[in-house]
Amino acid sequence: MTIVVPVFNEAAGLPQFFEEVRAVIDGIRDIAWTVLFVDDGSSDGTRAAIRALNAADGRFQGLALSRNFGKETAIAAGLRHARGDAVILMDGDLEHPPTTIPTFVENWLAGYKIVFGKRIDKETQSPLRRFYSKAFHGVFSAIAQPRIPAGAVDFLLMDRQAVDAMNQLGERTRFSKGLYAWIGFRSTTVPFLVGDRSAGRSSWRFRSLARFAVDGIVSFSSVPLKVWSYLGLVISAFAIVYAGIFMIRTLIFGADVPGFPTLVVSIMVFSGVQLISLGVLGEYVARIYDEVKGRPLFLVEETIGDDTTGQQSEPRVRRIA
């Protein structure tokens, strides 16, 4: 069993995470464990902290990326390097409580290929952020396939078969929650109460979350592209009707007095519609551009520890397609 933990500037909280996770996995018998930290280009002492944990317990290992590629890519890196018969994915800030791990394992042993953690929020998030989260899931469920389990986060267990399926997906703009659902397999959910952060603050800001939401919708739905065709038809129909009314009025009452405000407003509205439609098209074209460049998804600078020896390897850079 491998626990994959993407981390970014979390040196202060890793010792407490180490103690709590080790206490949990030591209590689960007949399963060999490895914890794989994926350092996503941290600028603090995260990599040194991982080395110290590996020295204390060889089961705790690390994978250091050459720079910050983003959490979604760090997750992909961890899944590609995980060797266990099943993989648990969780954050290293203890908001994903290690005490839930035994329940994940029980469901896996019962035959489930994917066990999703279902988040039960404390009243720590702002009402605005909770509103945006619910709005995103509502929009995603309405226009995208497949549907994401309500409350699902990046805290889950995947059987080796599901992990191998995830590793076959080569896209670079990744929305992992959608990918977990897309690969299918028999799944269930386990509710958990969000824990308190061990240290520091979340690095996710509103702008990052908004970008993440756009990535998720664009990756799993073509509705934003298609909607402009329908809107164009509606606008064209309205324009034809309005032109007919204008022609009839001109024939009956003569030339109408030009309406400058109406003209300006009409131009601004239709220009805005055109620019928005071009922006949506640009989002899809940008993702096509990223895919066709063929760059590696991530680069590994250093591995820390080994499944058998627990020893630190020499730093090196490796290309991962």
Tab-separated table of C-alpha atoms in Angstrom:
chain	number	residue	atom	x	y	z
A	1	MET	CA	0.000	0.000	0.000
A	2	THR	CA	1.347	3.426	-0.939
A	3	ILE	CA	0.188	6.757	0.463
A	4	VAL	CA	0.867	9.599	-2.004
A	5	VAL	CA	1.147	13.035	-0.414
A	6	PRO	CA	1.673	16.100	-2.653
A	7	VAL	CA	3.287	18.882	-0.634
A	8	PHE	CA	4.247	22.494	-1.296
A	9	ASN	CA	5.974	24.627	1.355
A	10	GLU	CA	4.740	22.457	4.228
A	11	ALA	CA	7.964	21.838	6.152
A	12	ALA	CA	6.496	23.059	9.450
A	13	GLY	CA	3.623	20.572	9.456
A	14	LEU	CA	5.343	17.430	8.186
A	15	PRO	CA	6.679	16.180	11.561
A	16	GLN	CA	3.164	16.091	13.028
A	17	PHE	CA	1.828	14.464	9.858
A	18	PHE	CA	4.615	11.863	10.125
A	19	GLU	CA	3.706	10.974	13.706
A	20	GLU	CA	-0.029	10.689	13.091
A	21	VAL	CA	0.256	8.680	9.866
A	22	ARG	CA	2.869	6.333	11.307
A	23	ALA	CA	0.657	5.635	14.324
A	24	VAL	CA	-2.237	4.734	12.010
A	25	ILE	CA	-0.338	2.494	9.573
A	26	ASP	CA	1.471	0.706	12.394
A	27	GLY	CA	-1.952	-0.291	13.687
A	28	ILE	CA	-2.989	-1.967	10.418
A	29	ARG	CA	-1.578	-5.469	10.281
A	30	ASP	CA	-0.625	-7.643	7.308
A	31	ILE	CA	-0.159	-4.669	4.947
A	32	ALA	CA	3.232	-3.272	3.962
A	33	TRP	CA	3.181	0.517	3.747
A	34	THR	CA	5.120	3.199	1.894
A	35	VAL	CA	4.452	6.930	2.167
A	36	LEU	CA	5.551	8.887	-0.905
A	37	PHE	CA	5.806	12.664	-0.538
A	38	VAL	CA	5.811	14.598	-3.826
A	39	ASP	CA	7.590	17.918	-3.261
A	40	ASP	CA	6.125	20.250	-5.870
A	41	GLY	CA	9.025	22.684	-6.055
A	42	SER	CA	8.844	23.970	-2.472
A	43	SER	CA	10.927	27.015	-1.579
A	44	ASP	CA	11.116	26.350	2.169
A	45	GLY	CA	12.696	23.394	3.954
A	46	THR	CA	10.173	20.800	2.777
A	47	ARG	CA	12.723	18.677	0.944
A	48	ALA	CA	15.063	18.670	3.949
A	49	ALA	CA	12.151	17.699	6.177
A	50	ILE	CA	11.343	14.747	3.897
A	51	ARG	CA	14.993	13.631	4.085
A	52	ALA	CA	14.810	13.762	7.884
A	53	LEU	CA	11.609	11.696	7.927
A	54	ASN	CA	13.178	9.147	5.588
A	55	ALA	CA	16.178	8.891	7.900
A	56	ALA	CA	13.827	8.260	10.830
A	57	ASP	CA	11.669	5.723	8.980
A	58	GLY	CA	12.603	4.314	5.563
A	59	ARG	CA	8.945	3.810	4.682
A	60	PHE	CA	8.606	7.585	4.310
A	61	GLN	CA	10.105	8.499	0.943
A	62	GLY	CA	10.121	11.477	-1.373
A	63	LEU	CA	9.963	12.587	-4.965
A	64	ALA	CA	11.207	16.135	-5.616
A	65	LEU	CA	10.033	17.807	-8.818
A	66	SER	CA	12.358	20.239	-10.563
A	67	ARG	CA	9.958	23.171	-10.062
A	68	ASN	CA	6.399	23.957	-9.069
A	69	PHE	CA	4.166	22.225	-11.625
A	70	GLY	CA	0.917	22.498	-9.649
A	71	LYS	CA	-0.940	20.070	-7.419
A	72	GLU	CA	-2.674	18.227	-10.260
A	73	THR	CA	0.674	17.389	-11.859
A	74	ALA	CA	2.156	16.446	-8.478
A	75	ILE	CA	-0.708	13.982	-8.046
A	76	ALA	CA	0.049	12.488	-11.470
A	77	ALA	CA	3.739	12.169	-10.551
A	78	GLY	CA	2.888	10.381	-7.326
A	79	LEU	CA	0.530	7.942	-9.023
A	80	ARG	CA	3.126	7.074	-11.668
A	81	HIS	CA	5.776	6.311	-9.021
A	82	ALA	CA	3.534	4.535	-6.494
A	83	ARG	CA	4.188	0.780	-6.358
A	84	GLY	CA	1.547	-0.477	-3.932
A	85	ASP	CA	-1.358	-2.804	-4.712
A	86	ALA	CA	-3.506	0.164	-3.739
A	87	VAL	CA	-2.764	3.878	-3.426
A	88	ILE	CA	-4.166	6.367	-0.949
A	89	LEU	CA	-4.003	9.997	-2.001
A	90	MET	CA	-4.154	12.654	0.707
A	91	ASP	CA	-2.890	16.127	1.621
A	92	GLY	CA	-0.044	16.629	4.057
A	93	ASP	CA	-1.677	19.363	6.161
A	94	LEU	CA	-3.856	16.956	8.222
A	95	GLU	CA	-7.118	18.381	6.873
A	96	HIS	CA	-7.461	14.854	5.516
A	97	PRO	CA	-7.439	12.929	8.827
A	98	PRO	CA	-5.183	9.839	8.876
A	99	THR	CA	-7.694	8.124	11.166
A	100	THR	CA	-9.922	7.630	8.089
A	101	ILE	CA	-7.317	5.396	6.416
A	102	PRO	CA	-8.410	2.135	8.135
A	103	THR	CA	-11.968	2.682	6.850
A	104	PHE	CA	-10.604	3.149	3.334
A	105	VAL	CA	-8.691	-0.114	3.645
A	106	GLU	CA	-11.745	-1.986	4.927
A	107	ASN	CA	-13.779	-0.896	1.910
A	108	TRP	CA	-10.932	-1.842	-0.439
A	109	LEU	CA	-10.706	-5.299	1.101
A	110	ALA	CA	-14.480	-5.567	0.632
A	111	GLY	CA	-13.961	-5.286	-3.126
A	112	TYR	CA	-14.265	-1.579	-3.971
A	113	LYS	CA	-11.758	-0.318	-6.535
A	114	ILE	CA	-12.112	3.349	-5.560
A	115	VAL	CA	-13.027	4.678	-2.126
A	116	PHE	CA	-13.794	8.400	-2.159
A	117	GLY	CA	-13.478	10.569	0.915
A	118	LYS	CA	-16.604	12.729	1.264
A	119	ARG	CA	-15.815	15.999	2.947
A	120	ILE	CA	-17.959	17.197	5.840
A	121	ASP	CA	-17.006	20.824	6.355
A	122	LYS	CA	-16.492	22.559	9.615
A	123	GLU	CA	-17.611	26.179	9.659
A	124	THR	CA	-14.084	27.331	8.831
A	125	GLN	CA	-14.650	28.349	5.231
A	126	SER	CA	-16.253	31.659	4.429
A	127	PRO	CA	-19.889	31.578	3.267
A	128	LEU	CA	-18.780	33.046	-0.070
A	129	ARG	CA	-16.270	30.250	-0.660
A	130	ARG	CA	-18.840	27.587	0.240
A	131	PHE	CA	-21.277	29.234	-2.162
A	132	TYR	CA	-18.736	29.206	-4.994
A	133	SER	CA	-17.904	25.567	-4.300
A	134	LYS	CA	-21.559	24.506	-4.425
A	135	ALA	CA	-22.120	26.625	-7.535
A	136	PHE	CA	-19.209	24.976	-9.331
A	137	HIS	CA	-20.362	21.452	-8.494
A	138	GLY	CA	-23.872	22.354	-9.594
A	139	VAL	CA	-22.682	23.711	-12.947
A	140	PHE	CA	-20.283	20.800	-13.467
A	141	SER	CA	-22.983	18.226	-12.753
A	142	ALA	CA	-25.363	19.989	-15.150
A	143	ILE	CA	-23.093	20.246	-18.208
A	144	ALA	CA	-20.234	17.753	-17.764
A	145	GLN	CA	-19.847	13.995	-17.718
A	146	PRO	CA	-19.186	12.012	-15.658
A	147	ARG	CA	-20.572	13.410	-12.430
A	148	ILE	CA	-18.304	13.910	-9.439
A	149	PRO	CA	-19.548	12.469	-6.126
A	150	ALA	CA	-20.856	15.314	-3.969
A	151	GLY	CA	-18.241	16.464	-1.466
A	152	ALA	CA	-15.442	14.431	-3.094
A	153	VAL	CA	-11.919	15.770	-2.661
A	154	ASP	CA	-8.380	14.543	-3.343
A	155	PHE	CA	-8.592	12.148	-0.405
A	156	LEU	CA	-9.309	8.664	-1.684
A	157	LEU	CA	-8.058	5.114	-2.133
A	158	MET	CA	-7.533	3.571	-5.576
A	159	ASP	CA	-6.883	-0.069	-6.341
A	160	ARG	CA	-3.860	-0.827	-8.541
A	161	GLN	CA	-6.205	-1.405	-11.493
A	162	ALA	CA	-7.621	2.110	-11.089
A	163	VAL	CA	-4.136	3.592	-10.645
A	164	ASP	CA	-2.942	1.932	-13.856
A	165	ALA	CA	-5.981	3.378	-15.637
A	166	MET	CA	-5.161	6.860	-14.326
A	167	ASN	CA	-1.571	6.491	-15.504
A	168	GLN	CA	-2.764	5.823	-19.047
A	169	LEU	CA	-4.358	9.281	-19.231
A	170	GLY	CA	-1.812	11.572	-20.847
A	171	GLU	CA	-3.544	14.962	-20.837
A	172	ARG	CA	-1.588	17.856	-19.395
A	173	THR	CA	-4.413	20.113	-18.257
A	174	ARG	CA	-5.658	17.792	-15.549
A	175	PHE	CA	-8.729	17.881	-13.354
A	176	SER	CA	-8.157	14.842	-11.192
A	177	LYS	CA	-11.579	14.757	-9.523
A	178	GLY	CA	-13.160	14.363	-12.934
A	179	LEU	CA	-10.605	11.745	-13.976
A	180	TYR	CA	-11.310	9.628	-10.887
A	181	ALA	CA	-14.964	9.501	-11.899
A	182	TRP	CA	-14.241	9.093	-15.615
A	183	ILE	CA	-12.251	5.869	-15.263
A	184	GLY	CA	-15.238	4.206	-13.619
A	185	PHE	CA	-14.771	1.023	-11.506
A	186	ARG	CA	-16.813	0.010	-8.495
A	187	SER	CA	-16.679	2.809	-5.940
A	188	THR	CA	-18.070	3.967	-2.630
A	189	THR	CA	-17.734	7.022	-0.393
A	190	VAL	CA	-16.558	7.456	3.176
A	191	PRO	CA	-17.555	10.659	5.003
A	192	PHE	CA	-14.896	12.416	7.044
A	193	LEU	CA	-14.758	15.544	9.143
A	194	VAL	CA	-12.181	18.016	7.876
A	195	GLY	CA	-9.289	18.237	10.301
A	196	ASP	CA	-7.389	21.280	11.502
A	197	ARG	CA	-4.336	22.306	9.514
A	198	SER	CA	-1.133	21.271	11.218
A	199	ALA	CA	0.624	24.531	10.259
A	200	GLY	CA	0.466	27.472	7.868
A	201	ARG	CA	-2.302	28.534	5.517
A	202	SER	CA	-3.704	27.138	2.306
A	203	SER	CA	-1.862	28.338	-0.794
A	204	TRP	CA	-5.116	28.240	-2.791
A	205	ARG	CA	-6.509	31.696	-3.499
A	206	PHE	CA	-9.732	32.709	-5.213
A	207	ARG	CA	-7.965	33.305	-8.524
A	208	SER	CA	-6.368	29.844	-8.403
A	209	LEU	CA	-9.673	28.203	-7.516
A	210	ALA	CA	-11.440	30.051	-10.351
A	211	ARG	CA	-8.783	28.882	-12.811
A	212	PHE	CA	-9.124	25.354	-11.472
A	213	ALA	CA	-12.902	25.476	-11.932
A	214	VAL	CA	-12.503	26.636	-15.552
A	215	ASP	CA	-10.021	23.804	-16.184
A	216	GLY	CA	-12.476	21.280	-14.801
A	217	ILE	CA	-15.412	22.446	-16.909
A	218	VAL	CA	-13.395	22.834	-20.116
A	219	SER	CA	-11.739	19.427	-19.645
A	220	PHE	CA	-15.017	17.535	-19.324
A	221	SER	CA	-17.604	19.491	-21.291
A	222	SER	CA	-17.993	20.984	-24.754
A	223	VAL	CA	-21.183	22.819	-23.769
A	224	PRO	CA	-19.397	26.199	-23.415
A	225	LEU	CA	-18.467	25.893	-27.088
A	226	LYS	CA	-21.896	24.785	-28.273
A	227	VAL	CA	-23.883	27.355	-26.317
A	228	TRP	CA	-22.653	30.172	-28.561
A	229	SER	CA	-24.194	28.495	-31.604
A	230	TYR	CA	-27.592	28.515	-29.923
A	231	LEU	CA	-27.094	32.065	-28.680
A	232	GLY	CA	-26.148	33.121	-32.214
A	233	LEU	CA	-29.359	31.605	-33.560
A	234	VAL	CA	-31.438	33.433	-30.955
A	235	ILE	CA	-29.719	36.751	-31.684
A	236	SER	CA	-30.082	36.244	-35.441
A	237	ALA	CA	-33.790	35.478	-35.067
A	238	PHE	CA	-34.236	38.564	-32.898
A	239	ALA	CA	-32.369	40.679	-35.474
A	240	ILE	CA	-34.560	39.396	-38.333
A	241	VAL	CA	-37.741	40.146	-36.389
A	242	TYR	CA	-36.494	43.590	-35.420
A	243	ALA	CA	-35.496	44.336	-39.034
A	244	GLY	CA	-38.975	43.347	-40.188
A	245	ILE	CA	-40.623	45.611	-37.618
A	246	PHE	CA	-38.305	48.472	-38.577
A	247	MET	CA	-39.075	48.021	-42.314
A	248	ILE	CA	-42.819	48.000	-41.718
A	249	ARG	CA	-42.653	51.135	-39.561
A	250	THR	CA	-40.577	52.884	-42.228
A	251	LEU	CA	-43.067	51.994	-44.987
A	252	ILE	CA	-46.051	53.172	-42.948
A	253	PHE	CA	-44.689	56.168	-41.031
A	254	GLY	CA	-41.663	57.103	-43.136
A	255	ALA	CA	-38.025	57.328	-42.033
A	256	ASP	CA	-37.649	56.920	-38.303
A	257	VAL	CA	-35.563	59.297	-36.182
A	258	PRO	CA	-32.164	57.637	-35.497
A	259	GLY	CA	-31.721	56.537	-31.916
A	260	PHE	CA	-28.100	57.068	-30.948
A	261	PRO	CA	-28.296	55.538	-27.401
A	262	THR	CA	-29.992	52.427	-28.779
A	263	LEU	CA	-27.303	52.085	-31.444
A	264	VAL	CA	-24.467	52.401	-28.917
A	265	VAL	CA	-26.020	49.938	-26.480
A	266	SER	CA	-26.661	47.424	-29.266
A	267	ILE	CA	-23.082	47.638	-30.516
A	268	MET	CA	-21.691	47.206	-27.003
A	269	VAL	CA	-23.932	44.227	-26.242
A	270	PHE	CA	-23.159	42.367	-29.441
A	271	SER	CA	-19.458	43.208	-29.211
A	272	GLY	CA	-19.410	41.810	-25.689
A	273	VAL	CA	-21.121	38.620	-26.833
A	274	GLN	CA	-18.576	38.200	-29.620
A	275	LEU	CA	-15.605	38.781	-27.306
A	276	ILE	CA	-16.936	36.313	-24.730
A	277	SER	CA	-17.457	33.676	-27.400
A	278	LEU	CA	-13.917	34.262	-28.681
A	279	GLY	CA	-12.631	33.958	-25.112
A	280	VAL	CA	-14.351	30.591	-24.627
A	281	LEU	CA	-12.970	29.406	-27.954
A	282	GLY	CA	-9.528	30.602	-26.852
A	283	GLU	CA	-9.719	28.493	-23.679
A	284	TYR	CA	-10.160	25.344	-25.759
A	285	VAL	CA	-7.528	26.355	-28.328
A	286	ALA	CA	-5.021	27.045	-25.514
A	287	ARG	CA	-5.502	23.522	-24.198
A	288	ILE	CA	-5.039	22.069	-27.666
A	289	TYR	CA	-1.816	24.088	-27.930
A	290	ASP	CA	-0.562	22.729	-24.591
A	291	GLU	CA	-1.310	19.160	-25.638
A	292	VAL	CA	0.347	19.286	-29.073
A	293	LYS	CA	3.621	20.746	-27.769
A	294	GLY	CA	4.441	17.325	-26.379
A	295	ARG	CA	6.457	18.529	-23.401
A	296	PRO	CA	6.873	16.133	-20.462
A	297	LEU	CA	4.207	16.409	-17.815
A	298	PHE	CA	6.816	16.861	-15.074
A	299	LEU	CA	10.532	16.501	-14.336
A	300	VAL	CA	11.929	14.684	-11.313
A	301	GLU	CA	15.023	16.271	-9.808
A	302	GLU	CA	15.582	13.917	-6.894
A	303	THR	CA	14.202	10.794	-5.276
A	304	ILE	CA	14.510	10.355	-1.527
A	305	GLY	CA	14.507	6.832	-0.163
A	306	ASP	CA	13.965	3.445	-1.754
A	307	ASP	CA	11.270	0.823	-1.282
A	308	THR	CA	13.794	-1.758	-0.072
A	309	THR	CA	16.735	0.118	1.413
A	310	GLY	CA	15.278	3.381	2.653
A	311	GLN	CA	18.430	5.126	1.466
A	312	GLN	CA	18.503	8.469	-0.287
A	313	SER	CA	19.381	8.449	-3.967
A	314	GLU	CA	21.622	10.890	-5.752
A	315	PRO	CA	19.914	14.021	-7.136
A	316	ARG	CA	19.182	13.813	-10.835
A	317	VAL	CA	16.767	15.145	-13.413
A	318	ARG	CA	14.608	12.678	-15.306
A	319	ARG	CA	12.208	13.308	-18.141
A	320	ILE	CA	8.735	11.867	-17.621
A	321	ALA	CA	6.544	11.694	-20.753
